[in-house]
Short mmCIF file of C-alpha atoms in Angstrom, two decimals:
data_model
loop_
_atom_site.label_atom_id
_atom_site.label_comp_id
_atom_site.label_asym_id
_atom_site.label_seq_id
_atom_site.Cartn_x
_atom_site.Cartn_y
_atom_site.Cartn_z
CA UNK A 1 148.35 156.72 71.91
CA UNK A 2 150.96 157.08 74.28
CA UNK A 3 154.08 158.68 73.39
CA UNK A 4 158.06 156.99 74.14
CA UNK A 5 158.43 156.39 77.40
CA UNK A 6 161.68 156.73 79.34
CA UNK A 7 162.57 156.33 82.58
CA UNK A 8 164.13 157.04 85.11
CA UNK A 9 163.96 160.76 84.07
CA UNK A 10 166.50 161.19 86.80
CA UNK A 11 169.61 159.13 87.41
CA UNK A 12 172.37 160.04 89.90
CA UNK A 13 175.36 157.51 89.80
CA UNK A 14 179.11 157.66 91.76
CA UNK A 15 181.60 156.38 89.08
CA UNK A 16 182.33 153.17 88.51
CA UNK A 17 178.63 151.94 89.00
CA UNK A 18 176.35 151.09 86.40
CA UNK A 19 173.75 152.97 84.52
CA UNK A 20 170.59 151.72 82.89
CA UNK A 21 168.44 153.68 80.93
CA UNK A 22 164.84 152.23 79.81
CA UNK A 23 162.97 153.33 76.26
CA UNK A 24 160.12 152.10 75.31
CA UNK A 25 159.34 152.73 71.75
CA UNK A 26 155.71 154.63 70.13
CA UNK A 27 153.36 151.76 69.91
CA UNK A 28 153.19 150.26 66.66
CA UNK A 29 157.12 151.40 65.86
CA UNK A 30 159.94 149.02 65.93
CA UNK A 31 162.54 150.91 65.40
CA UNK A 32 164.40 152.41 68.52
CA UNK A 33 167.58 155.21 68.40
CA UNK A 34 169.46 156.67 70.82
CA UNK A 35 170.66 159.88 71.44
CA UNK A 36 173.19 161.63 73.57
CA UNK A 37 172.64 165.61 74.38
CA UNK A 38 176.10 166.79 76.47
CA UNK A 39 175.32 170.36 77.90
CA UNK A 40 175.39 173.44 75.63
CA UNK A 41 175.68 170.71 72.66
CA UNK A 42 173.21 169.15 70.23
CA UNK A 43 171.60 165.67 70.24
CA UNK A 44 174.52 163.33 69.11
CA UNK A 45 173.65 159.81 67.69
CA UNK A 46 174.23 156.75 69.52
CA UNK A 47 172.34 153.57 67.98
CA UNK A 48 169.80 152.80 65.98
CA UNK A 49 167.79 148.91 67.13
CA UNK A 50 165.51 147.26 65.79
CA UNK A 51 163.99 144.58 67.58
CA UNK A 52 166.78 141.90 68.44
CA UNK A 53 169.01 143.42 66.09
CA UNK A 54 171.54 146.26 66.18
CA UNK A 55 171.44 148.27 62.86
CA UNK A 56 173.98 151.22 63.29
CA UNK A 57 176.08 151.93 66.29
CA UNK A 58 178.70 154.07 64.62
CA UNK A 59 178.12 156.64 67.82
CA UNK A 60 178.54 154.31 70.45
CA UNK A 61 181.54 154.36 72.40
CA UNK A 62 184.43 151.50 72.04
CA UNK A 63 183.95 150.77 75.72
CA UNK A 64 181.42 150.95 78.33
CA UNK A 65 178.24 150.91 76.52
CA UNK A 66 175.88 148.85 75.01
CA UNK A 67 172.30 148.54 73.62
CA UNK A 68 169.74 146.03 73.29
CA UNK A 69 165.78 145.98 71.83
CA UNK A 70 164.66 142.51 72.62
CA UNK A 71 161.67 140.88 71.58
CA UNK A 72 159.94 141.75 74.46
CA UNK A 73 160.07 144.62 76.88
CA UNK A 74 162.17 148.05 76.16
CA UNK A 75 164.89 149.23 74.62
CA UNK A 76 168.25 149.37 76.97
CA UNK A 77 170.66 151.33 77.01
CA UNK A 78 173.52 150.08 79.67
CA UNK A 79 176.63 152.24 80.90
CA UNK A 80 179.19 150.59 83.05
CA UNK A 81 181.94 151.35 84.80
CA UNK A 82 180.55 155.71 84.75
CA UNK A 83 182.98 158.49 84.42
CA UNK A 84 182.55 162.09 85.24
CA UNK A 85 182.40 162.84 81.35
CA UNK A 86 178.94 160.43 80.86
CA UNK A 87 177.05 162.88 82.42
CA UNK A 88 174.22 163.87 79.98
CA UNK A 89 170.74 164.07 79.12
CA UNK A 90 169.99 160.56 76.95
CA UNK A 91 166.85 160.03 74.47
CA UNK A 92 165.23 157.96 73.18
CA UNK A 93 163.30 158.44 69.36
CA UNK A 94 160.98 155.83 67.83
CA UNK A 95 160.17 155.48 64.50
CA UNK A 96 157.63 153.34 62.69
CA UNK A 97 158.90 150.28 60.19
CA UNK A 98 157.64 152.45 57.46
CA UNK A 99 157.63 156.23 57.53
CA UNK A 100 159.39 159.55 56.18
CA UNK A 101 162.26 159.43 58.82
CA UNK A 102 160.68 161.12 61.55
CA UNK A 103 161.24 160.51 64.95
CA UNK A 104 159.60 160.98 67.65
CA UNK A 105 161.42 161.31 70.98
CA UNK A 106 161.09 160.57 74.55
CA UNK A 107 161.40 163.30 77.41
CA UNK A 108 164.96 161.74 77.91
CA UNK A 109 167.04 160.67 80.94
CA UNK A 110 169.28 162.86 82.75
CA UNK A 111 172.22 161.04 83.96
CA UNK A 112 174.42 162.68 86.63
CA UNK A 113 177.51 160.88 87.60
CA UNK A 114 178.89 161.92 90.80
CA UNK B 1 183.23 167.08 61.65
CA UNK B 2 180.24 169.07 62.12
CA UNK B 3 178.08 168.29 58.94
CA UNK B 4 174.75 170.64 60.11
CA UNK B 5 175.98 174.09 61.70
CA UNK B 6 173.17 176.44 62.89
CA UNK B 7 175.88 179.44 63.57
CA UNK B 8 173.61 181.54 65.10
CA UNK B 9 173.02 180.68 68.75
CA UNK B 10 170.50 182.50 69.43
CA UNK B 11 167.42 184.81 68.17
CA UNK B 12 165.27 187.35 69.79
CA UNK B 13 161.55 188.25 68.13
CA UNK B 14 158.96 190.62 68.58
CA UNK B 15 155.83 188.70 69.08
CA UNK B 16 153.91 189.18 65.70
CA UNK B 17 156.68 189.23 63.64
CA UNK B 18 158.76 187.06 61.29
CA UNK B 19 161.13 184.68 62.76
CA UNK B 20 163.58 183.08 60.46
CA UNK B 21 166.20 180.60 61.84
CA UNK B 22 168.66 178.78 59.85
CA UNK B 23 170.33 176.05 59.21
CA UNK B 24 173.71 174.81 56.93
CA UNK B 25 174.94 171.51 56.09
CA UNK B 26 177.99 170.46 54.18
CA UNK B 27 177.28 166.07 53.45
CA UNK B 28 175.40 166.44 49.79
CA UNK B 29 174.37 163.04 50.54
CA UNK B 30 171.61 164.49 53.14
CA UNK B 31 167.93 163.97 51.31
CA UNK B 32 165.85 164.63 54.24
CA UNK B 33 166.05 167.47 56.59
CA UNK B 34 163.61 167.89 59.55
CA UNK B 35 162.97 170.90 62.65
CA UNK B 36 162.56 169.86 65.88
CA UNK B 37 161.39 172.23 68.75
CA UNK B 38 162.73 171.64 72.26
CA UNK B 39 161.85 173.18 75.55
CA UNK B 40 163.70 172.41 78.78
CA UNK B 41 163.70 169.41 80.08
CA UNK B 42 161.75 167.74 77.62
CA UNK B 43 162.56 165.63 74.34
CA UNK B 44 162.62 167.66 71.13
CA UNK B 45 159.56 168.07 69.12
CA UNK B 46 159.15 167.20 65.84
CA UNK B 47 157.67 170.17 63.86
CA UNK B 48 158.33 170.04 60.12
CA UNK B 49 160.04 168.29 57.74
CA UNK B 50 161.41 168.23 53.35
CA UNK B 51 162.54 165.53 51.23
CA UNK B 52 165.13 166.58 48.77
CA UNK B 53 163.03 166.80 46.12
CA UNK B 54 161.03 169.48 47.19
CA UNK B 55 162.05 173.21 47.94
CA UNK B 56 160.02 174.17 50.20
CA UNK B 57 157.05 172.95 52.85
CA UNK B 58 155.02 174.39 54.80
CA UNK B 59 152.35 173.92 58.01
CA UNK B 60 150.30 176.30 59.59
CA UNK B 61 152.70 178.93 60.85
CA UNK B 62 155.51 176.90 59.38
CA UNK B 63 156.99 176.81 56.88
CA UNK B 64 160.62 175.45 55.53
CA UNK B 65 163.12 176.46 52.97
CA UNK B 66 165.17 174.13 50.79
CA UNK B 67 167.90 175.58 48.77
CA UNK B 68 170.10 172.79 47.91
CA UNK B 69 172.94 174.64 45.34
CA UNK B 70 173.55 176.44 48.63
CA UNK B 71 173.07 173.28 51.08
CA UNK B 72 171.09 175.86 53.09
CA UNK B 73 167.56 175.67 54.75
CA UNK B 74 165.77 177.82 56.57
CA UNK B 75 162.47 177.80 58.97
CA UNK B 76 160.03 180.56 58.75
CA UNK B 77 157.18 181.42 61.54
CA UNK B 78 155.00 183.68 61.08
CA UNK B 79 153.55 185.25 62.71
CA UNK B 80 155.78 184.51 65.77
CA UNK B 81 154.18 183.72 69.55
CA UNK B 82 155.69 183.93 72.93
CA UNK B 83 154.98 179.89 73.04
CA UNK B 84 157.47 179.44 70.33
CA UNK B 85 160.37 180.37 72.60
CA UNK B 86 162.29 177.34 72.71
CA UNK B 87 165.24 176.05 71.21
CA UNK B 88 164.95 175.13 67.60
CA UNK B 89 166.93 172.05 66.49
CA UNK B 90 167.86 171.39 62.55
CA UNK B 91 168.45 167.75 62.02
CA UNK B 92 169.72 165.81 58.58
CA UNK B 93 169.55 162.28 57.02
CA UNK B 94 170.81 159.98 54.22
CA UNK B 95 168.96 157.33 52.35
CA UNK B 96 165.55 156.30 51.29
CA UNK B 97 162.57 156.76 54.82
CA UNK B 98 163.75 155.12 58.20
CA UNK B 99 167.56 153.90 57.44
CA UNK B 100 169.06 156.03 60.57
CA UNK B 101 170.32 158.21 62.36
CA UNK B 102 169.46 161.88 62.45
CA UNK B 103 172.23 164.37 62.17
CA UNK B 104 171.43 167.38 64.50
CA UNK B 105 172.86 171.66 64.80
CA UNK B 106 173.85 172.74 67.78
CA UNK B 107 170.42 174.27 68.16
CA UNK B 108 169.53 177.87 68.16
CA UNK B 109 167.79 179.73 70.84
CA UNK B 110 164.47 181.68 70.19
CA UNK B 111 162.97 184.44 72.52
CA UNK B 112 159.78 185.37 71.24
CA UNK B 113 158.91 188.54 73.68
CA UNK B 114 155.29 189.55 73.92
#
């Protein structure tokens, strides 16, 4: 059973460009979570999605950030007009529809804004 | 507002000895707690969890203790092995299973010396 897949693993963008981060959950998992880790900090929750629905986006910045989890295909975290402060590791996690709360993480995408 | 705190940024122990990692929380609504291990450039790996109805959960060399009155949990690793050297994060969630976000502590870097 393949784990959570994220791509790209590394992404370099210039200020003002768009960044698109992709996440394919584990097989059989219908819940996806995005977290961000800034240097020297813990992981911060951003958004929780189920297929075609955003359940909790309380951790998403109000502007420039959006997320989706379409019926078909991976979940996408989109950052428009990136700034240097967006440089971080972005982790996706997934969990099954019924579970005890464990979330299984992908390897992360390291975004660098130059 | 740091709801989950790991006050020790680092810990160094000798191989074969016990490692004790600590975590404190402030939100009394948290009812599920997890520990994750993270190697550099990888995503967090789930280790062990505990529900608030229990005060101890054991899995092999890993044991998690929960003291609800003190709002404190700890992870014991016995015996410690060099391969355990990593960053350890505690995390907490509210509600029943699979309801959303995890709140992470800042992490403790464990070094196990041969």
